[in-house]
Tab-separated table of C-alpha atoms in Angstrom:
chain	number	residue	atom	x	y	z
M	1	SER	CA	-24.935	11.414	5.713
M	2	LEU	CA	-26.295	9.827	8.890
M	3	CYS	CA	-29.779	11.224	8.349
M	4	VAL	CA	-30.009	10.265	4.676
M	5	ASN	CA	-28.748	6.718	5.217
M	6	TYR	CA	-30.917	6.103	8.272
M	7	GLY	CA	-33.951	7.375	6.374
M	8	ALA	CA	-33.058	5.275	3.342
M	9	GLY	CA	-32.715	2.238	5.580
M	10	ARG	CA	-36.207	2.766	6.986
M	11	LEU	CA	-37.670	3.163	3.481
M	12	ILE	CA	-35.900	0.017	2.259
M	13	PHE	CA	-37.094	-1.958	5.289
M	14	ARG	CA	-40.737	-0.939	4.773
M	15	SER	CA	-40.971	-1.205	0.988
M	16	ARG	CA	-38.174	-3.611	-0.061
M	17	LYS	CA	-37.892	-1.515	-3.241
M	18	ARG	CA	-34.556	-1.618	-5.030
M	19	ILE	CA	-34.895	2.014	-6.112
M	20	PHE	CA	-34.327	3.202	-2.544
M	21	LEU	CA	-31.289	0.935	-2.213
M	22	THR	CA	-29.854	2.234	-5.490
M	23	ALA	CA	-30.486	5.855	-4.494
M	24	GLY	CA	-28.842	5.306	-1.110
M	25	ILE	CA	-25.750	3.687	-2.608
M	26	LEU	CA	-25.429	6.410	-5.252
M	27	PHE	CA	-25.706	9.070	-2.546
M	28	ASN	CA	-22.813	7.506	-0.605
M	29	VAL	CA	-20.683	7.005	-3.713
M	30	PHE	CA	-21.317	10.614	-4.760
M	31	LEU	CA	-20.215	11.956	-1.362
M	32	LEU	CA	-17.045	9.870	-1.383
M	33	GLY	CA	-16.363	10.678	-5.033
M	34	TYR	CA	-16.788	14.416	-4.558
M	35	PHE	CA	-14.701	14.826	-1.433
M	36	LYS	CA	-11.971	12.306	-2.213
M	37	TYR	CA	-11.714	12.051	-6.010
M	38	TYR	CA	-12.922	15.356	-7.478
M	39	ASP	CA	-9.443	16.831	-7.894
M	40	PHE	CA	-8.091	13.508	-9.218
M	41	PHE	CA	-10.635	13.367	-12.042
M	42	VAL	CA	-10.338	17.079	-12.880
M	43	GLU	CA	-6.537	16.867	-12.934
M	44	ASN	CA	-6.641	13.937	-15.358
M	45	LEU	CA	-9.273	15.640	-17.543
M	46	ASN	CA	-7.037	18.687	-17.771
M	47	LEU	CA	-4.116	16.461	-18.705
M	48	ILE	CA	-6.003	14.508	-21.393
M	49	PHE	CA	-7.989	17.331	-22.992
M	50	ARG	CA	-5.537	20.155	-22.179
M	51	SER	CA	-8.297	22.009	-20.378
M	52	SER	CA	-7.899	24.301	-17.380
M	53	PHE	CA	-10.642	23.369	-14.922
M	54	ALA	CA	-9.785	24.657	-11.462
M	55	LEU	CA	-8.915	22.221	-8.676
M	56	LYS	CA	-10.898	22.720	-5.468
M	57	HIS	CA	-8.433	21.135	-2.996
M	58	ILE	CA	-11.363	19.877	-0.945
M	59	LEU	CA	-10.699	19.032	2.699
M	60	LEU	CA	-11.281	15.322	3.252
M	61	PRO	CA	-13.869	14.673	6.012
M	62	LEU	CA	-12.609	12.487	8.847
M	63	GLY	CA	-13.177	8.784	8.223
M	64	ILE	CA	-15.293	9.237	5.087
M	65	SER	CA	-13.757	6.201	3.349
M	66	PHE	CA	-14.656	3.986	6.294
M	67	TYR	CA	-18.111	5.234	7.293
M	68	THR	CA	-19.165	5.326	3.626
M	69	PHE	CA	-18.481	1.596	3.281
M	70	GLN	CA	-20.223	0.897	6.587
M	71	GLN	CA	-23.367	2.715	5.509
M	72	ILE	CA	-23.438	1.052	2.085
M	73	ALA	CA	-23.152	-2.315	3.840
M	74	TYR	CA	-25.987	-1.313	6.185
M	75	LEU	CA	-28.349	-0.463	3.312
M	76	ILE	CA	-27.568	-3.724	1.504
M	77	ASP	CA	-28.049	-5.763	4.685
M	78	VAL	CA	-31.436	-4.116	5.278
M	79	PHE	CA	-32.497	-4.850	1.702
M	80	ASN	CA	-31.409	-8.498	1.989
M	81	GLY	CA	-33.189	-8.955	5.304
M	82	ARG	CA	-30.018	-9.346	7.384
M	83	GLU	CA	-30.783	-6.205	9.357
M	84	LYS	CA	-34.135	-5.558	11.039
M	85	SER	CA	-33.858	-1.757	10.995
M	86	ARG	CA	-35.548	-1.602	14.397
M	87	TYR	CA	-32.817	0.452	16.006
M	88	SER	CA	-33.210	4.080	17.023
M	89	PHE	CA	-31.408	6.870	15.236
M	90	LEU	CA	-29.181	7.313	18.293
M	91	THR	CA	-28.059	3.673	18.138
M	92	TYR	CA	-27.452	3.968	14.396
M	93	ALA	CA	-25.454	7.168	14.892
M	94	LEU	CA	-23.339	5.415	17.528
M	95	PHE	CA	-22.708	2.542	15.094
M	96	ILE	CA	-21.364	4.947	12.457
M	97	CYS	CA	-19.571	7.368	14.798
M	98	PHE	CA	-18.117	4.947	17.357
M	99	PHE	CA	-14.930	6.916	17.849
M	100	PRO	CA	-12.266	4.204	18.396
M	101	GLN	CA	-12.610	2.872	14.844
M	102	LEU	CA	-14.188	5.844	13.093
M	103	ILE	CA	-11.096	7.244	11.386
M	104	ALA	CA	-9.161	4.141	10.280
M	105	GLY	CA	-11.240	1.048	10.934
M	106	PRO	CA	-11.766	-1.768	11.297
M	107	ILE	CA	-14.777	-1.550	8.967
M	108	VAL	CA	-17.672	-2.895	11.022
M	109	LEU	CA	-21.113	-4.218	10.077
M	110	SER	CA	-24.360	-3.150	11.678
M	111	ASN	CA	-25.426	-6.644	12.736
M	112	GLU	CA	-22.213	-7.129	14.740
M	113	MET	CA	-22.253	-3.703	16.418
M	114	MET	CA	-25.766	-2.416	17.116
M	115	PRO	CA	-26.880	-5.522	19.066
M	116	GLN	CA	-23.895	-4.934	21.361
M	117	PHE	CA	-24.933	-1.330	21.974
M	118	GLU	CA	-28.401	-2.425	23.141
M	119	ASP	CA	-27.287	-5.480	25.132
M	120	PRO	CA	-28.133	-4.723	28.818
M	121	GLU	CA	-25.302	-6.999	29.966
M	122	LYS	CA	-22.808	-4.681	28.282
M	123	GLN	CA	-24.184	-1.529	29.917
M	124	ARG	CA	-22.231	-1.982	33.127
M	125	LEU	CA	-18.614	-1.891	34.189
M	126	ILE	CA	-16.848	-5.222	33.569
M	127	PRO	CA	-13.388	-5.084	35.206
M	128	ARG	CA	-11.949	-7.932	33.115
M	129	ASN	CA	-12.875	-6.132	29.879
M	130	VAL	CA	-11.268	-2.921	31.144
M	131	ALA	CA	-8.051	-4.755	32.036
M	132	THR	CA	-7.976	-6.674	28.747
M	133	GLY	CA	-8.785	-3.549	26.749
M	134	LEU	CA	-6.044	-1.553	28.435
M	135	PHE	CA	-3.543	-4.354	27.724
M	136	ILE	CA	-4.510	-4.544	24.022
M	137	PHE	CA	-4.437	-0.736	23.830
M	138	SER	CA	-0.911	-0.646	25.299
M	139	LEU	CA	0.267	-3.185	22.699
M	140	GLY	CA	-1.161	-1.046	19.902
M	141	LEU	CA	0.373	2.136	21.275
M	142	ALA	CA	3.775	0.440	21.565
M	143	LYS	CA	3.480	-0.854	17.999
M	144	LYS	CA	2.867	2.655	16.746
M	145	ILE	CA	5.401	4.648	18.758
M	146	LEU	CA	8.180	2.189	19.559
M	147	LEU	CA	8.178	0.319	16.238
M	148	ALA	CA	6.343	2.088	13.399
M	149	ASP	CA	7.721	5.543	14.162
M	150	GLN	CA	11.301	4.237	14.426
M	151	LEU	CA	11.016	2.280	11.184
M	152	ALA	CA	9.565	5.368	9.514
M	153	LEU	CA	12.921	7.155	9.820
M	154	THR	CA	14.610	4.672	7.468
M	155	ALA	CA	11.583	4.470	5.151
M	156	ASP	CA	11.513	8.254	4.822
M	157	LEU	CA	15.224	8.261	3.952
M	158	LEU	CA	14.576	5.916	1.054
M	159	PHE	CA	11.613	7.757	-0.421
M	160	THR	CA	13.316	11.160	-0.203
M	161	ALA	CA	16.768	10.056	-1.436
M	162	GLU	CA	17.787	11.209	-4.897
M	163	ALA	CA	20.025	8.211	-5.667
M	164	PRO	CA	19.392	5.301	-3.281
M	165	ASP	CA	21.689	2.299	-3.483
M	166	ILE	CA	20.819	-1.347	-2.860
M	167	LEU	CA	21.493	-1.175	0.893
M	168	LEU	CA	19.254	1.815	1.469
M	169	THR	CA	16.596	0.477	-0.919
M	170	ALA	CA	16.422	-2.942	0.724
M	171	ALA	CA	16.443	-1.542	4.254
M	172	GLY	CA	14.034	1.276	3.405
M	173	SER	CA	11.501	-0.926	1.616
M	174	LEU	CA	11.534	-3.451	4.482
M	175	SER	CA	11.222	-0.610	6.972
M	176	TYR	CA	8.138	0.742	5.229
M	177	MET	CA	6.690	-2.765	4.938
M	178	PHE	CA	6.929	-3.210	8.700
M	179	GLN	CA	6.063	0.415	9.425
M	180	ILE	CA	2.698	0.261	7.701
M	181	TYR	CA	1.918	-3.037	9.423
M	182	PHE	CA	2.760	-1.832	12.938
M	183	ASP	CA	1.185	1.558	12.270
M	184	PHE	CA	-2.132	0.231	10.952
M	185	SER	CA	-2.398	-2.859	13.157
M	186	GLY	CA	-1.344	-0.694	16.104
M	187	TYR	CA	-4.251	1.666	15.426
M	188	CYS	CA	-6.640	-1.272	15.171
M	189	ASP	CA	-5.312	-2.781	18.410
M	190	MET	CA	-5.866	0.547	20.136
M	191	ALA	CA	-9.393	0.690	18.718
M	192	VAL	CA	-10.113	-2.863	19.887
M	193	GLY	CA	-8.699	-2.047	23.315
M	194	ILE	CA	-10.817	1.091	23.755
M	195	GLY	CA	-13.865	-0.813	22.501
M	196	LEU	CA	-13.322	-3.541	25.087
M	197	MET	CA	-13.186	-0.943	27.842
M	198	PHE	CA	-16.743	-0.061	26.781
M	199	ASN	CA	-17.665	-3.789	26.521
M	200	VAL	CA	-17.793	-3.561	22.726
M	201	LEU	CA	-15.893	-6.233	20.794
M	202	LEU	CA	-14.594	-5.026	17.436
M	203	PRO	CA	-13.662	-7.593	14.753
M	204	ALA	CA	-10.067	-8.639	14.109
M	205	ASN	CA	-8.347	-6.754	11.322
M	206	PHE	CA	-4.856	-8.331	11.321
M	207	LEU	CA	-3.742	-11.892	12.055
M	208	SER	CA	0.005	-12.110	11.303
M	209	PRO	CA	-0.299	-11.391	7.542
M	210	TYR	CA	3.434	-11.501	6.786
M	211	ARG	CA	3.492	-15.199	7.653
M	212	ALA	CA	1.172	-15.926	4.721
M	213	SER	CA	2.329	-18.606	2.294
M	214	ASP	CA	0.361	-17.181	-0.665
M	215	ILE	CA	-1.306	-13.935	-1.666
M	216	GLN	CA	-4.787	-15.251	-0.865
M	217	GLU	CA	-3.757	-16.058	2.694
M	218	PHE	CA	-2.159	-12.625	2.953
M	219	TRP	CA	-5.457	-10.912	2.134
M	220	ARG	CA	-7.309	-13.168	4.556
M	221	THR	CA	-5.112	-11.857	7.354
M	222	TRP	CA	-4.385	-8.243	6.248
M	223	HIS	CA	-7.083	-5.554	6.639
M	224	ILE	CA	-9.562	-8.389	7.143
M	225	THR	CA	-12.651	-6.197	7.385
M	226	LEU	CA	-11.932	-4.455	4.066
M	227	GLY	CA	-11.536	-7.850	2.402
M	228	ARG	CA	-14.780	-8.993	4.007
M	229	PHE	CA	-16.624	-5.938	2.715
M	230	LEU	CA	-15.288	-6.263	-0.828
M	231	SER	CA	-16.062	-10.001	-0.854
M	232	GLN	CA	-19.628	-9.680	0.432
M	233	PHE	CA	-20.672	-6.571	-1.441
M	234	LEU	CA	-18.635	-6.678	-4.652
M	235	TYR	CA	-17.007	-10.047	-5.404
M	236	PHE	CA	-20.028	-12.258	-4.684
M	237	PRO	CA	-22.570	-9.913	-6.356
M	238	LEU	CA	-20.350	-9.984	-9.468
M	239	GLY	CA	-20.680	-13.751	-9.465
M	240	GLY	CA	-17.712	-14.789	-7.361
M	241	SER	CA	-16.249	-18.046	-8.634
M	242	LYS	CA	-19.499	-19.540	-9.906
M	243	LYS	CA	-19.161	-18.598	-13.582
M	244	GLY	CA	-15.907	-20.284	-14.521
M	245	LEU	CA	-12.245	-19.383	-14.332
M	246	VAL	CA	-12.329	-16.433	-16.746
M	247	PHE	CA	-15.111	-14.619	-14.901
M	248	THR	CA	-13.529	-15.499	-11.565
M	249	CYS	CA	-10.263	-13.888	-12.642
M	250	PHE	CA	-12.129	-10.839	-13.937
M	251	ASN	CA	-14.028	-10.485	-10.644
M	252	LEU	CA	-10.816	-10.773	-8.634
M	253	PHE	CA	-9.167	-8.095	-10.732
M	254	VAL	CA	-12.146	-5.730	-10.326
M	255	VAL	CA	-12.127	-6.207	-6.551
M	256	PHE	CA	-8.458	-5.297	-6.225
M	257	LEU	CA	-8.760	-2.438	-8.695
M	258	VAL	CA	-11.489	-0.981	-6.473
M	259	SER	CA	-9.354	-1.666	-3.403
M	260	GLY	CA	-6.434	0.239	-4.871
M	261	PHE	CA	-8.579	3.179	-5.943
M	262	TRP	CA	-10.316	3.241	-2.546
M	263	HIS	CA	-6.972	3.642	-0.809
M	264	GLY	CA	-6.087	6.822	-2.633
M	265	ALA	CA	-6.795	9.128	-5.553
M	266	GLY	CA	-3.622	8.398	-7.477
M	267	TRP	CA	-2.368	6.142	-10.238
M	268	THR	CA	0.229	4.551	-7.959
M	269	PHE	CA	-2.606	3.230	-5.793
M	270	VAL	CA	-4.430	1.963	-8.866
M	271	LEU	CA	-1.308	0.137	-10.059
M	272	TRP	CA	-0.775	-1.276	-6.555
M	273	GLY	CA	-4.308	-2.686	-6.626
M	274	CYS	CA	-3.812	-4.067	-10.135
M	275	ALA	CA	-0.579	-5.772	-9.070
M	276	HIS	CA	-2.360	-7.543	-6.230
M	277	GLY	CA	-5.225	-8.429	-8.559
M	278	ILE	CA	-2.812	-10.032	-11.029
M	279	ALA	CA	-1.121	-11.890	-8.182
M	280	MET	CA	-4.484	-13.254	-7.026
M	281	ILE	CA	-5.284	-14.374	-10.582
M	282	LEU	CA	-1.949	-16.170	-10.903
M	283	HIS	CA	-2.507	-17.843	-7.553
M	284	ARG	CA	-5.990	-18.964	-8.612
M	285	ILE	CA	-4.638	-20.456	-11.848
M	286	TRP	CA	-1.734	-22.093	-10.000
M	287	SER	CA	-3.933	-23.690	-7.333
M	288	LYS	CA	-7.114	-24.489	-9.289
M	289	VAL	CA	-5.811	-25.305	-12.769
M	290	LEU	CA	-2.225	-26.471	-12.415
M	291	HIS	CA	-2.822	-28.099	-9.007
M	292	CYS	CA	0.816	-27.524	-8.049
M	293	ALA	CA	1.755	-27.599	-4.380
M	294	MET	CA	4.477	-25.198	-3.293
M	295	PRO	CA	6.578	-25.767	-0.157
M	296	ARG	CA	5.279	-23.465	2.574
M	297	ILE	CA	8.649	-21.838	3.268
M	298	LEU	CA	9.114	-20.977	-0.413
M	299	GLY	CA	5.555	-19.648	-0.544
M	300	VAL	CA	6.151	-17.424	2.486
M	301	VAL	CA	9.361	-16.013	0.977
M	302	LEU	CA	7.800	-15.309	-2.447
M	303	THR	CA	4.667	-13.748	-0.924
M	304	PHE	CA	6.749	-11.623	1.439
M	305	LEU	CA	8.951	-10.328	-1.390
M	306	PHE	CA	5.991	-9.551	-3.656
M	307	VAL	CA	4.182	-7.635	-0.907
M	308	ASP	CA	7.405	-5.763	-0.112
M	309	PHE	CA	7.876	-4.658	-3.739
M	310	ALA	CA	4.201	-3.727	-4.069
M	311	TRP	CA	4.373	-1.483	-0.982
M	312	ILE	CA	6.855	0.706	-2.887
M	313	LEU	CA	4.050	1.675	-5.283
M	314	PHE	CA	1.755	2.303	-2.322
M	315	ARG	CA	4.253	4.609	-0.592
M	316	ALA	CA	5.717	6.481	-3.570
M	317	GLU	CA	4.183	9.878	-4.332
M	318	ASP	CA	4.319	9.284	-8.081
M	319	PHE	CA	5.704	6.925	-10.711
M	320	ARG	CA	8.925	8.908	-11.013
M	321	ARG	CA	9.752	8.329	-7.360
M	322	ALA	CA	8.674	4.695	-7.526
M	323	LYS	CA	10.977	4.171	-10.524
M	324	ARG	CA	13.833	5.754	-8.606
M	325	VAL	CA	13.294	3.402	-5.655
M	326	PHE	CA	13.018	0.284	-7.818
M	327	GLY	CA	16.183	1.378	-9.606
M	328	GLY	CA	17.967	1.414	-6.270
M	329	PHE	CA	17.877	-2.382	-6.166
M	330	LEU	CA	20.303	-2.351	-9.126
M	331	LYS	CA	22.778	0.168	-7.715
M	332	PHE	CA	25.629	-1.487	-5.884
M	333	SER	CA	27.745	1.606	-5.377
M	334	ALA	CA	26.482	4.988	-4.284
M	335	GLU	CA	27.277	7.443	-1.548
M	336	THR	CA	23.681	7.668	-0.361
M	337	GLY	CA	23.381	4.273	1.268
M	338	ASN	CA	26.465	4.276	3.497
M	339	SER	CA	26.237	7.933	4.423
M	340	LEU	CA	22.553	8.040	5.358
M	341	LEU	CA	21.763	4.562	6.659
M	342	ALA	CA	22.635	4.068	10.320
M	343	GLY	CA	23.374	0.668	11.834
M	344	GLU	CA	20.427	1.167	14.185
M	345	ALA	CA	18.077	0.742	11.218
M	346	TYR	CA	19.034	-2.916	10.865
M	347	VAL	CA	18.302	-3.517	14.556
M	348	TRP	CA	14.752	-2.229	14.140
M	349	ILE	CA	14.240	-4.328	11.013
M	350	LEU	CA	15.454	-7.482	12.780
M	351	ALA	CA	13.210	-6.695	15.759
M	352	ALA	CA	10.274	-6.262	13.393
M	353	PHE	CA	11.037	-9.608	11.739
M	354	GLY	CA	11.102	-11.343	15.106
M	355	ILE	CA	7.845	-9.819	16.321
M	356	CYS	CA	5.984	-10.528	13.074
M	357	PHE	CA	7.134	-14.123	12.711
M	358	LEU	CA	7.517	-15.308	16.317
M	359	LEU	CA	4.881	-13.549	18.423
M	360	PRO	CA	1.091	-14.042	18.218
M	361	PRO	CA	-1.169	-11.206	17.028
M	362	ALA	CA	-2.496	-8.909	19.728
M	363	TYR	CA	-6.107	-9.943	19.041
M	364	SER	CA	-5.329	-13.483	20.171
M	365	PHE	CA	-4.831	-12.264	23.752
M	366	ILE	CA	-8.506	-11.326	24.154
M	367	LYS	CA	-9.808	-14.818	24.944
M	368	GLY	CA	-6.948	-16.061	27.088
M	369	PHE	CA	-6.079	-12.863	28.939
M	370	ARG	CA	-5.925	-13.143	32.709
M	371	THR	CA	-5.435	-10.199	35.027
M	372	SER	CA	-2.315	-10.622	37.110
M	373	ILE	CA	0.502	-8.586	38.574
M	374	ALA	CA	2.709	-9.540	35.613
M	375	ALA	CA	0.044	-8.418	33.124
M	376	TRP	CA	-0.336	-5.059	34.867
M	377	ILE	CA	3.444	-4.566	34.959
M	378	VAL	CA	3.702	-5.233	31.192
M	379	THR	CA	0.747	-2.941	30.473
M	380	LEU	CA	2.044	-0.034	32.549
M	381	ALA	CA	5.604	-0.477	31.232
M	382	LEU	CA	4.416	-0.325	27.607
M	383	LEU	CA	2.284	2.736	28.318
M	384	VAL	CA	5.017	4.623	30.179
M	385	VAL	CA	7.783	3.852	27.669
M	386	SER	CA	5.513	4.676	24.724
M	387	ILE	CA	4.516	8.001	26.231
M	388	CYS	CA	8.161	8.848	26.951
M	389	TYR	CA	9.076	8.181	23.296
M	390	PHE	CA	6.108	10.158	21.989
M	391	THR	CA	8.138	13.260	21.199
M	392	ARG	CA	7.186	14.223	17.640
M	393	TYR	CA	4.126	14.693	15.458
M	394	SER	CA	3.312	11.258	14.100
M	395	PRO	CA	-0.061	10.748	12.381
M	396	PHE	CA	-1.278	7.291	11.518
M	397	ILE	CA	-0.665	6.306	7.892
M	398	TYR	CA	-4.306	5.355	7.264
M	399	PHE	CA	-5.500	8.810	8.305
M	400	ASN	CA	-4.640	9.698	4.698
M	401	PHE	CA	-7.242	7.330	3.284
C-alpha cells in the first residue's frame, strides 16, 4: 500500500493527470473493501439471492481504515497542488506508519505531518515537550483504565441482559456513552502525548463534544479529524451547501451514511450513520429555514439524549439486541435491573458527567502547560494508579474499526 500510493503520488505530481488519481483512489478503496467488507457483501448476497458463497473471515490489517483515508487524502492533496511530493519514501512511510496514531487516529494529513518530520528544530530533545507529552499521555491512560474500563462493566451488563429494565437501560446506555468517549479520547490523548515526546504535534480529535448544544457542534468536537476528512474530500466535492437546501441535505446524508459504513460492516452502523445524517438535516432546516433560536441548555439536553440513543445502535451487535435495549426504556419492573446493577455504577456515571461538563479537554493543556513539582506529582500519580488498575485484557473500542 505504501509503495503503490507513494508511486501514484509521484506520477500525479509530475503529470497532473486525473487518471492516476482515480487509479490510486480505486486501489485504496479496493483494499479497504476487500479486507473489511468482503464478508458483509457476500453475507447479504447470500441472504437476498439464497446463494451459498463461502465467507472468507479475512483478518483485518491493523489500522487499515485510518491509513487508507490518510493515503487517499495525500493523493488528492498532491493533485490539487497542496502537497509538493518532494519528500523521500522514508518520510512518507513515517507519515503513514507513525505508531502513536496508526491504529485508531487521529486521521492526519500529509501537509501537517511531513514538514514536522523534516524540521531540524524538532530533531533534538526538548524537555518541555517530553514533560507535556508525558502529562497528556497520563491523562489518556487514566481515561481509558480508570474511567472507560469501569464504565464498560455496566455497559456490558446492559447489552448482554435478556430483559433489561429502565434502570439498567438508562445506566447502561449512559455508561456506554461515556465509555466510548473516554476510551477513544483517551487513546487520542495518549497518541498526542507520545507524539509530543518526539516533538510531533498531532491535531486535536476531541474538544468536549458532550457539551454541544446541537448536532453540528457535536460533530465539530467529536472525532474532529474524521469530520475534517469527510468535509474536505466528500462533502465539498459533492457541492457542499452551494447548490441549495435540497442538495445540501442530500450531501449531508451521504457524508453520514459513509461515516456509518466506514465504522463497521454492519447494518446497525449504517442506521447509526443515517440517524446522524437525518439529525444534521433537521438541524440545517431548523437553523437556515425556520431561523428558530433554541435556548442553549435545552439544546445541550436534546443533543445529549439523541447521541445517547444513537450509541445504542452503534454498540448493539444486531437489530434484535438493539430492539431489546430500546425496549428496556419501557420496562418499569423487572428482576434484571435491581439484581445486576450495583450502586457503584451510578458513582462512575456521575463522575463521568462531572469530568465531561466541568473539566477542560486534555488537548487544551498543551499550550499552557508548565513543568512544576505539582504537575509531576499529578502525572506520576495518574500513571501509577492506572498501572495498578490495569488488571484485565481491555482493548480500545476503535481497534475494531
